[in-house]
mmCIF file of C-alpha atoms in Angstrom:
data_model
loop_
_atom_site.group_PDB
_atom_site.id
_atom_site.type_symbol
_atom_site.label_atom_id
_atom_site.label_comp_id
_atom_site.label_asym_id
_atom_site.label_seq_id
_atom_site.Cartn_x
_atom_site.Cartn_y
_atom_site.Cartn_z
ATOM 1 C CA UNK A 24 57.589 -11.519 -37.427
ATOM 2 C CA UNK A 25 59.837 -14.004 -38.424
ATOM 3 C CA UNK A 26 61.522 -16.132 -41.492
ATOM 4 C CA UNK A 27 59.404 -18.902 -42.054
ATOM 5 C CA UNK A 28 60.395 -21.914 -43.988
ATOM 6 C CA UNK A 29 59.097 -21.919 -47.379
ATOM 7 C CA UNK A 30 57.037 -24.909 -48.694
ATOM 8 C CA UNK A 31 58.452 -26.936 -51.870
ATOM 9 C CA UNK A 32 57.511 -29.427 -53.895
ATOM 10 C CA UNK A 33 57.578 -32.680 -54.228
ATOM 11 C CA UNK A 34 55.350 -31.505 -50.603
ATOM 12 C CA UNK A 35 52.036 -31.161 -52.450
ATOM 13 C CA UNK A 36 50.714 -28.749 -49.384
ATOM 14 C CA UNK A 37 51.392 -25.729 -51.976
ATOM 15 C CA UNK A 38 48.401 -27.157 -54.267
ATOM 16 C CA UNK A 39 45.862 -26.429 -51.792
ATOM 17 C CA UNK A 40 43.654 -23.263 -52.395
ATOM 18 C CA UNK A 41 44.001 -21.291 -49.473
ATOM 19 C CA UNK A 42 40.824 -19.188 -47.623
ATOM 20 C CA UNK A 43 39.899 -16.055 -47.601
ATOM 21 C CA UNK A 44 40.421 -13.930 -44.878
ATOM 22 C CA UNK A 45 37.469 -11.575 -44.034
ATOM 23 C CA UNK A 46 38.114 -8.519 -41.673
ATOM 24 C CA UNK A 47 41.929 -8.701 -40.435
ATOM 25 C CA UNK A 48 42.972 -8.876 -36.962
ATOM 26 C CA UNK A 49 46.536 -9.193 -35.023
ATOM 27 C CA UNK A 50 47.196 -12.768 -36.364
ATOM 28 C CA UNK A 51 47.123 -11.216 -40.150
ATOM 29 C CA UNK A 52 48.886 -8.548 -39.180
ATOM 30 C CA UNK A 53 51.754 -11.081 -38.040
ATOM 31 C CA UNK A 54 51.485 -13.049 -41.324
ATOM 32 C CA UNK A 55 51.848 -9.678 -43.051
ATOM 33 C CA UNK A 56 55.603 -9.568 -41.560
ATOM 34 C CA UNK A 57 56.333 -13.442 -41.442
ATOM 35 C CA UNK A 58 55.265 -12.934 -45.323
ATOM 36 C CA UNK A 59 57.599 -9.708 -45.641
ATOM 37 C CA UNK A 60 60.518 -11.383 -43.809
ATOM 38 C CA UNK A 61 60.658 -14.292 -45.453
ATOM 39 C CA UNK A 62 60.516 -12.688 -49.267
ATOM 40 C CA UNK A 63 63.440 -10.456 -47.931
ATOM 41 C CA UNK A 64 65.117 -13.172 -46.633
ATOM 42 C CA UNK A 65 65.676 -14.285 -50.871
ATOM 43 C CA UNK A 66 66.822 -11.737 -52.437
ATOM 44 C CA UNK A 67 65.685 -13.158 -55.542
ATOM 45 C CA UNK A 68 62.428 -13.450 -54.020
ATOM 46 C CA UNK A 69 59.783 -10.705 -55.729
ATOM 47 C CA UNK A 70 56.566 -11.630 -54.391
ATOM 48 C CA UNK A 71 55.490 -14.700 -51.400
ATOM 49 C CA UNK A 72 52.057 -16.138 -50.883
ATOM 50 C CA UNK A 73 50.535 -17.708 -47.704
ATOM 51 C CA UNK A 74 50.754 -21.124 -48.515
ATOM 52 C CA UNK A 75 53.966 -20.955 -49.308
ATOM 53 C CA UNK A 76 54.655 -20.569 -45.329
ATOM 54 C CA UNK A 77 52.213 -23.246 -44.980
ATOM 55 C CA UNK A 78 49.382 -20.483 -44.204
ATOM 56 C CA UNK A 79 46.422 -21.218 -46.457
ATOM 57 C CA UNK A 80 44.889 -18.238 -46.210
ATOM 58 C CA UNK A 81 44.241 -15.373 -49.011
ATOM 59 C CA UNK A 82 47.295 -12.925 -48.464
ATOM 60 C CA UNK A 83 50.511 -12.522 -50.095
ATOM 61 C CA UNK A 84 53.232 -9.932 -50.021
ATOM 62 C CA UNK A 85 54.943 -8.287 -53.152
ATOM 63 C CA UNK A 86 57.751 -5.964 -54.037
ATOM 64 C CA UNK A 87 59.075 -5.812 -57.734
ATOM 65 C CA UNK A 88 60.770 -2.650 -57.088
ATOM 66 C CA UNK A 89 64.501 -3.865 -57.556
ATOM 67 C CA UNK A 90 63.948 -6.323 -60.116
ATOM 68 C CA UNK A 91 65.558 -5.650 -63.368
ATOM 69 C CA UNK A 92 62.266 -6.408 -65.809
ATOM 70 C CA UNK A 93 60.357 -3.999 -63.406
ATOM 71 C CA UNK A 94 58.741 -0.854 -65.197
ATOM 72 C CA UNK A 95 55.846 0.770 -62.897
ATOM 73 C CA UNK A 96 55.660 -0.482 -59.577
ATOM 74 C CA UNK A 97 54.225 0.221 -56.328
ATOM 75 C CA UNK A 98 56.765 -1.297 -53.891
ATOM 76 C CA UNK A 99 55.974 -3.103 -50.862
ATOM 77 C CA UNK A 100 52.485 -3.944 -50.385
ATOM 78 C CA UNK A 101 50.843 -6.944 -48.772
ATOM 79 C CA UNK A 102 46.933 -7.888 -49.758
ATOM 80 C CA UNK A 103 44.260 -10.164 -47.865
ATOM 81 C CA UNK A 104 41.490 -11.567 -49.985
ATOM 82 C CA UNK A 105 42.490 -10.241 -53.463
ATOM 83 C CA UNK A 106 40.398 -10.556 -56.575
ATOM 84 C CA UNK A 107 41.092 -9.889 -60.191
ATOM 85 C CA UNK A 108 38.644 -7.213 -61.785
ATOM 86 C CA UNK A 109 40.181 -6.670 -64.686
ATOM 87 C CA UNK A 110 43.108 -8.455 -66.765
ATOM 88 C CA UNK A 111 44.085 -8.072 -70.710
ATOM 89 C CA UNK A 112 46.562 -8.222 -72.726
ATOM 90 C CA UNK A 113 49.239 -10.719 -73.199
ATOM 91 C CA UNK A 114 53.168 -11.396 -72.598
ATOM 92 C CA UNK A 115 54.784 -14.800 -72.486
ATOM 93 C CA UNK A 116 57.503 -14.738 -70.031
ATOM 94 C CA UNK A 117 60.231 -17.162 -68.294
ATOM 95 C CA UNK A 118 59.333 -17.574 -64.422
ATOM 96 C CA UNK A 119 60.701 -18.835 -61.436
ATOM 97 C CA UNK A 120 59.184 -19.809 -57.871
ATOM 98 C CA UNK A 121 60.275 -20.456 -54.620
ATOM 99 C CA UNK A 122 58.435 -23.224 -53.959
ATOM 100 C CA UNK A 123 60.042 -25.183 -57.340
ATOM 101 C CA UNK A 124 63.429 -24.301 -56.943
ATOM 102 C CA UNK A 125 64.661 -26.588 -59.848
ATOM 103 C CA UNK A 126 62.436 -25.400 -62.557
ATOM 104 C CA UNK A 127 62.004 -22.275 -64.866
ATOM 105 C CA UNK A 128 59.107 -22.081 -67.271
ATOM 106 C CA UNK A 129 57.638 -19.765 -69.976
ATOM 107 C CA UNK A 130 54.092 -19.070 -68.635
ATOM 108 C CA UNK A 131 50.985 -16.194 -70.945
ATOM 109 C CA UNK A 132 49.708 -14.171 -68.412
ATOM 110 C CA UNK A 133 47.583 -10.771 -69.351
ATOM 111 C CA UNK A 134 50.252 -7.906 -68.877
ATOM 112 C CA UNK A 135 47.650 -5.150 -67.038
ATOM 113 C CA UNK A 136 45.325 -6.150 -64.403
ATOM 114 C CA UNK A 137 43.477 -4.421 -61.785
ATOM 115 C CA UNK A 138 43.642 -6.370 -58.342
ATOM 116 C CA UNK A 139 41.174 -5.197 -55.497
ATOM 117 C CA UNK A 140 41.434 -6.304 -51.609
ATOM 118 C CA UNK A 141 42.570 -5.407 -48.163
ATOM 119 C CA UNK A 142 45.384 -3.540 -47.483
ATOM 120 C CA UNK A 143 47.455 -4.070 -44.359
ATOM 121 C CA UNK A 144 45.305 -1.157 -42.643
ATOM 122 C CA UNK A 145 42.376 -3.561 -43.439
ATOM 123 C CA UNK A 146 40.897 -0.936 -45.942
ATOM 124 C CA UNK A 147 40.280 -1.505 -49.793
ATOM 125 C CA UNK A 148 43.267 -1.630 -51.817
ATOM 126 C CA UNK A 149 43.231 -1.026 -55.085
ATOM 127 C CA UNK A 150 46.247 -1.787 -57.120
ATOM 128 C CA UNK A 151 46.307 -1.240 -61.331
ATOM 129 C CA UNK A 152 49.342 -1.839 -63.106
ATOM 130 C CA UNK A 153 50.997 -3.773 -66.028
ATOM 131 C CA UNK A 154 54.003 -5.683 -67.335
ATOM 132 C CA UNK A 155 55.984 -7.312 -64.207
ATOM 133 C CA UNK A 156 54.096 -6.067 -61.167
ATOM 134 C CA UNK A 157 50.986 -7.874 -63.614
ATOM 135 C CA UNK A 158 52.579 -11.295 -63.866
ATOM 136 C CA UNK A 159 53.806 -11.307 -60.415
ATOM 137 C CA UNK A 160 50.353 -10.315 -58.536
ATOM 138 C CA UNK A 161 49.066 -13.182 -60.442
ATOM 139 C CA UNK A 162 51.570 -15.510 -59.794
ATOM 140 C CA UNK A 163 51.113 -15.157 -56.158
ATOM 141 C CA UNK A 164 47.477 -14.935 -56.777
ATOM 142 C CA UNK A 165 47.859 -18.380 -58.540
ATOM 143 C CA UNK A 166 49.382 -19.786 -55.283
ATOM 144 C CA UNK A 167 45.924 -18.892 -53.306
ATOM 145 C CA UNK A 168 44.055 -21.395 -55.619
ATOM 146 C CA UNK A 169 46.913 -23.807 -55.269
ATOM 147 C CA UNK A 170 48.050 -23.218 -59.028
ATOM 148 C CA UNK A 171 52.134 -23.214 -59.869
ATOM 149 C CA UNK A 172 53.321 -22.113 -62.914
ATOM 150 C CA UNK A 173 53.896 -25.865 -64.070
ATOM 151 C CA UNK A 174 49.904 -25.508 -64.371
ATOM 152 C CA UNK A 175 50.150 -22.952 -66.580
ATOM 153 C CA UNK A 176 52.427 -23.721 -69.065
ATOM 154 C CA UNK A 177 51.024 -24.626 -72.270
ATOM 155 C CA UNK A 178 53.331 -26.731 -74.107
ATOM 156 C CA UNK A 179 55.765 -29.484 -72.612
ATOM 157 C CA UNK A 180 58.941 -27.428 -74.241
ATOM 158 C CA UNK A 181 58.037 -24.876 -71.932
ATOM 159 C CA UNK A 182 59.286 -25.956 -68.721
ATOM 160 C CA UNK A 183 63.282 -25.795 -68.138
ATOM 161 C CA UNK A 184 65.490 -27.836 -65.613
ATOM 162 C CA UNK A 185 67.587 -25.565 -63.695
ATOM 163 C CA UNK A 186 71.291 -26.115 -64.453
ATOM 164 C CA UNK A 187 73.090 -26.453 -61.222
ATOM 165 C CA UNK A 188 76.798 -25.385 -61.929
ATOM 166 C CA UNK A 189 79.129 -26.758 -59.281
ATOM 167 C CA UNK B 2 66.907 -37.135 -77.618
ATOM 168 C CA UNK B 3 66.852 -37.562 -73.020
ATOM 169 C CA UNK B 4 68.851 -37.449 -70.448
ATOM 170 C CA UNK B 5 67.555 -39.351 -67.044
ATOM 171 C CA UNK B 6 69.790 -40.072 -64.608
ATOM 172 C CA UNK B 7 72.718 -40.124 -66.620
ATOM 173 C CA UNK B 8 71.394 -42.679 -69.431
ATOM 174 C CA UNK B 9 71.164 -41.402 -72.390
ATOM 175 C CA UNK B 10 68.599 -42.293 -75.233
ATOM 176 C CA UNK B 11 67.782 -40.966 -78.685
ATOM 177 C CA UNK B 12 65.123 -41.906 -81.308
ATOM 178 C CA UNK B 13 65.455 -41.250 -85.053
ATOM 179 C CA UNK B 14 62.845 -41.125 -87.795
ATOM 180 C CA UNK B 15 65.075 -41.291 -91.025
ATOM 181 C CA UNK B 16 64.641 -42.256 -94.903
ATOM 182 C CA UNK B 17 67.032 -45.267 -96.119
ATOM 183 C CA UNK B 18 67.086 -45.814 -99.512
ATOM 184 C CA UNK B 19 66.372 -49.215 -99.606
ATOM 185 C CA UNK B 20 65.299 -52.021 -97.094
ATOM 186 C CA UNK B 21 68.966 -53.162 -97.546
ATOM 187 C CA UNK B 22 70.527 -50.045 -96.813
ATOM 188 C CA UNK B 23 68.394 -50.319 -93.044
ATOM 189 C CA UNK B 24 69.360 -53.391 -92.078
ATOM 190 C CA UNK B 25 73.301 -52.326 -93.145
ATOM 191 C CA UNK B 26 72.826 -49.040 -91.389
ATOM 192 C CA UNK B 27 72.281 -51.087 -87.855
ATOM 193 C CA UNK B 28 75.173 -53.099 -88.578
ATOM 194 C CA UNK B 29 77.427 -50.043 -89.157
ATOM 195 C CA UNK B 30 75.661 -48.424 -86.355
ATOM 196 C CA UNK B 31 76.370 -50.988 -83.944
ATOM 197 C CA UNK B 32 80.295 -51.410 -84.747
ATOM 198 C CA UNK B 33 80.668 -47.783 -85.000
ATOM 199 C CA UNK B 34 79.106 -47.151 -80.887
ATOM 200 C CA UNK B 35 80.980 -50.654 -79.879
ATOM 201 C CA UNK B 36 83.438 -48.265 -77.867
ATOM 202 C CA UNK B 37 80.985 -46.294 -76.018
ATOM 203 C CA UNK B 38 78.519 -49.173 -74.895
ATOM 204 C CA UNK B 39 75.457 -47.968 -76.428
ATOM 205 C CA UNK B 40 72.282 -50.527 -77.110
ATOM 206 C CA UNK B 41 71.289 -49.381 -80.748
ATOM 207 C CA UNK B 42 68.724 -51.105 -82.845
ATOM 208 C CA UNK B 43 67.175 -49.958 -86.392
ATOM 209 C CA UNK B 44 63.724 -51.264 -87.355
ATOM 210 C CA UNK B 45 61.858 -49.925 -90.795
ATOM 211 C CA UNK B 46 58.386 -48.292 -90.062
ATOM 212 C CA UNK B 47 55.052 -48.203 -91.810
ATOM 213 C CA UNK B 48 54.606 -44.739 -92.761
ATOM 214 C CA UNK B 49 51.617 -43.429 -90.211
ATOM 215 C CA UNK B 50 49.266 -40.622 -91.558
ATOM 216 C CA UNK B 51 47.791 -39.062 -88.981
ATOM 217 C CA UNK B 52 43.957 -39.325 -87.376
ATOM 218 C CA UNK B 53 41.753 -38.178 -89.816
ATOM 219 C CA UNK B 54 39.711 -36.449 -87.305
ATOM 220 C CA UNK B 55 41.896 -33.411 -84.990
ATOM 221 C CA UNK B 56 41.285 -34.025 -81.256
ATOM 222 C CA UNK B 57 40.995 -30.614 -78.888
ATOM 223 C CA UNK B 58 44.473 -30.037 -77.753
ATOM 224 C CA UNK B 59 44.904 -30.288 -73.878
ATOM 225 C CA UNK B 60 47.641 -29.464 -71.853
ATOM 226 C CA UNK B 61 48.671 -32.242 -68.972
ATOM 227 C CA UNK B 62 50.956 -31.118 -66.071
ATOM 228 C CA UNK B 63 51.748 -34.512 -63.672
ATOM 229 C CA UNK B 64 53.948 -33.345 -60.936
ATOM 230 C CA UNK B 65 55.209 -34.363 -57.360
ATOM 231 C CA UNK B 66 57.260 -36.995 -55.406
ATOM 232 C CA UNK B 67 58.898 -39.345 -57.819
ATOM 233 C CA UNK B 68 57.591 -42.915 -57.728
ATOM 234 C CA UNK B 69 57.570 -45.865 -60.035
ATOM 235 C CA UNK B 70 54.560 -46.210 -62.470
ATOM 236 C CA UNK B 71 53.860 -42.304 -62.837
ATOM 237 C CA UNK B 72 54.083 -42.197 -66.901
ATOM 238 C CA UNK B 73 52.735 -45.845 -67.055
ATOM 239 C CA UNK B 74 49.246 -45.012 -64.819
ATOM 240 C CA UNK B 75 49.084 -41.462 -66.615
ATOM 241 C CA UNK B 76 49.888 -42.601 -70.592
ATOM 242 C CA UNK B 77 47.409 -45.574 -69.415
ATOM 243 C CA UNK B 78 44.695 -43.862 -68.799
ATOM 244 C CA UNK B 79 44.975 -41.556 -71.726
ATOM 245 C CA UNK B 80 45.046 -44.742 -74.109
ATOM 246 C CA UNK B 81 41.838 -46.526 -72.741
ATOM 247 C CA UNK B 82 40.797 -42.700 -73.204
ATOM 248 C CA UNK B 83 41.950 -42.845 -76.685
ATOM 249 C CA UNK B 84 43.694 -39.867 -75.877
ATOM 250 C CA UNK B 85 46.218 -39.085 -78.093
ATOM 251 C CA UNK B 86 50.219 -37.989 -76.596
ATOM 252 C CA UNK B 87 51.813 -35.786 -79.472
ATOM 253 C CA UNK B 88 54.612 -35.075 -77.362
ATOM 254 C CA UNK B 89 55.275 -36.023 -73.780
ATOM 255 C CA UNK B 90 58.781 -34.311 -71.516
ATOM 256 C CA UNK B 91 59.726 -35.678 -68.132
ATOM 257 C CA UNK B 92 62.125 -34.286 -65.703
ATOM 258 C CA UNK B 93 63.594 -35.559 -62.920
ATOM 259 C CA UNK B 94 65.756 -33.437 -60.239
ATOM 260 C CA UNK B 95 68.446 -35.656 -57.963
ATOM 261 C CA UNK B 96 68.265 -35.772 -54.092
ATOM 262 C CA UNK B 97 66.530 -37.583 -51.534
ATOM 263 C CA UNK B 98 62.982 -35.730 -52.347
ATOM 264 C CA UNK B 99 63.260 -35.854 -56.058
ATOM 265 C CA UNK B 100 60.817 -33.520 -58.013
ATOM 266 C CA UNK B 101 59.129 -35.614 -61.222
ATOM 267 C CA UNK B 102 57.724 -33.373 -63.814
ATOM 268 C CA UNK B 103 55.521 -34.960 -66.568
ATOM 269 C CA UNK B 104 54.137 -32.432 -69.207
ATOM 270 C CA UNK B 105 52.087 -34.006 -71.958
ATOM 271 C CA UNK B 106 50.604 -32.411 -75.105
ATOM 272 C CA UNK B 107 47.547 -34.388 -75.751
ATOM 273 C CA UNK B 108 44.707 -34.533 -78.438
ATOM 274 C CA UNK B 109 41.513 -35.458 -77.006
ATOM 275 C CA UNK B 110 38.998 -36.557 -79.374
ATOM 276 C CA UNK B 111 35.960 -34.839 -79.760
ATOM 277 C CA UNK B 112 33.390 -36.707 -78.128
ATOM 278 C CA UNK B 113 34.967 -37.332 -75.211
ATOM 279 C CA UNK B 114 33.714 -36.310 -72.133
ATOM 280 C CA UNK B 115 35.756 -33.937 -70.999
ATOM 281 C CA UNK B 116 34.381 -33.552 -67.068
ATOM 282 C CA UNK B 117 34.735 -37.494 -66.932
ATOM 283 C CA UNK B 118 38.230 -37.295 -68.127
ATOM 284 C CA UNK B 119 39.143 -34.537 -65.767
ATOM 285 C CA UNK B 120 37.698 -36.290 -62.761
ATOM 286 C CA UNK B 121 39.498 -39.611 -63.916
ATOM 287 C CA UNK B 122 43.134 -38.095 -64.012
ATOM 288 C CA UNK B 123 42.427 -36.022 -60.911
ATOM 289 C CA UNK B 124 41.387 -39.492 -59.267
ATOM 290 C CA UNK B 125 44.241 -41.012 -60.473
ATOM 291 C CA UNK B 126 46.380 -37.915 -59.087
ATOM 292 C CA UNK B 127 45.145 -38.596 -55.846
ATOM 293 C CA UNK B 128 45.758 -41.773 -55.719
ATOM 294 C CA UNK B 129 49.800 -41.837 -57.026
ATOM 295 C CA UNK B 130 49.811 -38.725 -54.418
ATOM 296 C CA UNK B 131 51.104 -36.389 -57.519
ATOM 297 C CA UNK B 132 49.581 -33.270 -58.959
ATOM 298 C CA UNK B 133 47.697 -33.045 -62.102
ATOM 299 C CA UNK B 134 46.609 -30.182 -64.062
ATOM 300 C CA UNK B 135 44.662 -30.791 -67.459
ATOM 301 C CA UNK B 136 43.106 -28.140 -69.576
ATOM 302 C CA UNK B 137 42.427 -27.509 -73.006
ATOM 303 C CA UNK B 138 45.036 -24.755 -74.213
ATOM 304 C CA UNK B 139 44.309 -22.387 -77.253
ATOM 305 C CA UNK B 140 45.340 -24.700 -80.313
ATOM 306 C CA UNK B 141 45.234 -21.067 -82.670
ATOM 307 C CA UNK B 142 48.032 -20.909 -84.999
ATOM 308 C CA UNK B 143 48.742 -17.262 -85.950
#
């Protein structure tokens, strides 16, 4: 378990989709914690994907507990292989990534979904929930097909430069 | 109005009253910024209606390492395309691995083929070594 260096652009390595997992073994287990470290590590950090430590494989690790927008949570989880069985709704919302530090942008993402695959004791998870948790399971989710949220915005007034105060 | 790399550059649509009055206004324009070293020029327009026909409004992300010839290769292809830009913003962060961002609204027109133009940018993507992202995006107006 360790803090892994976390992929940016302009390195396009973060565009491509990542593969899925299948039954989980001590090497996943190991990415659970790299994954875990390395969100703590920010503490701005909610929620880290695979291929943002240069592991393109279907997993990501999430905890929106202590973020101010949060409403229901379920703290820190990690998932291998997760799909998206149910999403609706609609909230347009200003988000960040580690792997674009200088950018912010306003992305429409369904606001309740219902996310199904492996927990870390290799059994289903199933996680339903709405508002933050929502957008940030799909954010990371995003990262397994190799989308960022410059993909998703929909109009060019959308994305915003970070100012860099000195 | 932009901001790139500490040049800045602004472009005006106004009414003059008369053809006169324009060709004043650049004069005035031009002693008035003499301090501040700006390059200002005022030309009269033909008043453009737009394409009778709407186009399918896509979204265009172009993203990655920045490079020479990005918006000229992208807006190039669009126009043998016949795509139409409605509005185009670029970004451009500082350092030695500088992040360009180029985010184009675009109206496609309605017989194009779509698949072909999504395989030519993401060709051309590959090629510049960028990323490109190009979708149609809901054009409802509520």
């Amino acid at each position: 378990m360790a803090v892994r260096p976390v992929v940016r652009l302009p390195d396009l390595a973060i565009k491509k989709p990542s593969l899925p997992v299948g039954p989980l073994s001590g090497r996943h287990v190991a990415l659970a914690a790299d994954l875990v470290d390395t969100m703590r590590a920010s503490p701005a950090c909610v929620g880290l994907a695979a291929p943002q430590i240069g592991r393109h494989l279907r997993a990501f690790a999430l905890d929106v507990s202590n973020h101010p927008k949060t409403s229901n949570h379920h703290g820190e989880f990690v998932m291998f292989d997760p799909v998206v069985v149910l999403a609706d709704g609609e909230d347009l919302v200003r988000e960040g990534c580690m792997s674009v530090p200088d950018f912010t942008g306003d992305v429409a993402r369904p606001d309740h979904v219902v996310v199904e695959g492996l927990g870390l004791d290799g059994k289903q998870l199933r996680i339903e929930t709405a508002g933050f948790e929502a957008r940030a399971l799909l954010h990371e989710i995003d990262h397994l097909d190799g989308l960022l949220f410059l993909d998703r915005v929909a109009s060019p007034s959308d994305v915003f430069k970070r100012r860099v105060y000195r | 109005m932009s901001l790139l790399r500490g040049h800045f550059s602004m472009m005006l649509i106004v009414d003059a009253p008369t053809d006169q009055a324009a060709a004043q206004l650049e004069t005035d324009l031009v002693q008035a910024t003499e301090a501040l070293g700006l390059v200002v020029t005022v030309r009269s327009i033909e008043d453009v209606h737009g394409s009778a026909e709407p186009g399918t409004p896509w979204m265009i992300s172009v993203y990655g390492a920045d490079q020479p010839g990005i918006v000229y290769r992208v807006t190039d292809l669009l126009a043998r395309n016949n795509v139409n830009i409605v509005d185009v913003t670029t970004h451009v962060t500082e350092g030695d691995e500088a992040v360009y961002t180029m985010l184009i609204e675009a109206s496609v027109p309605k017989d194009t083929d779509e698949t072909l133009l999504s395989r030519s940018l993401a060709n051309l993507a590959e090629e510049l070594g960028v990323a490109c992202t190009a979708r149609p995006v809901d054009g409802t107006v509520l």
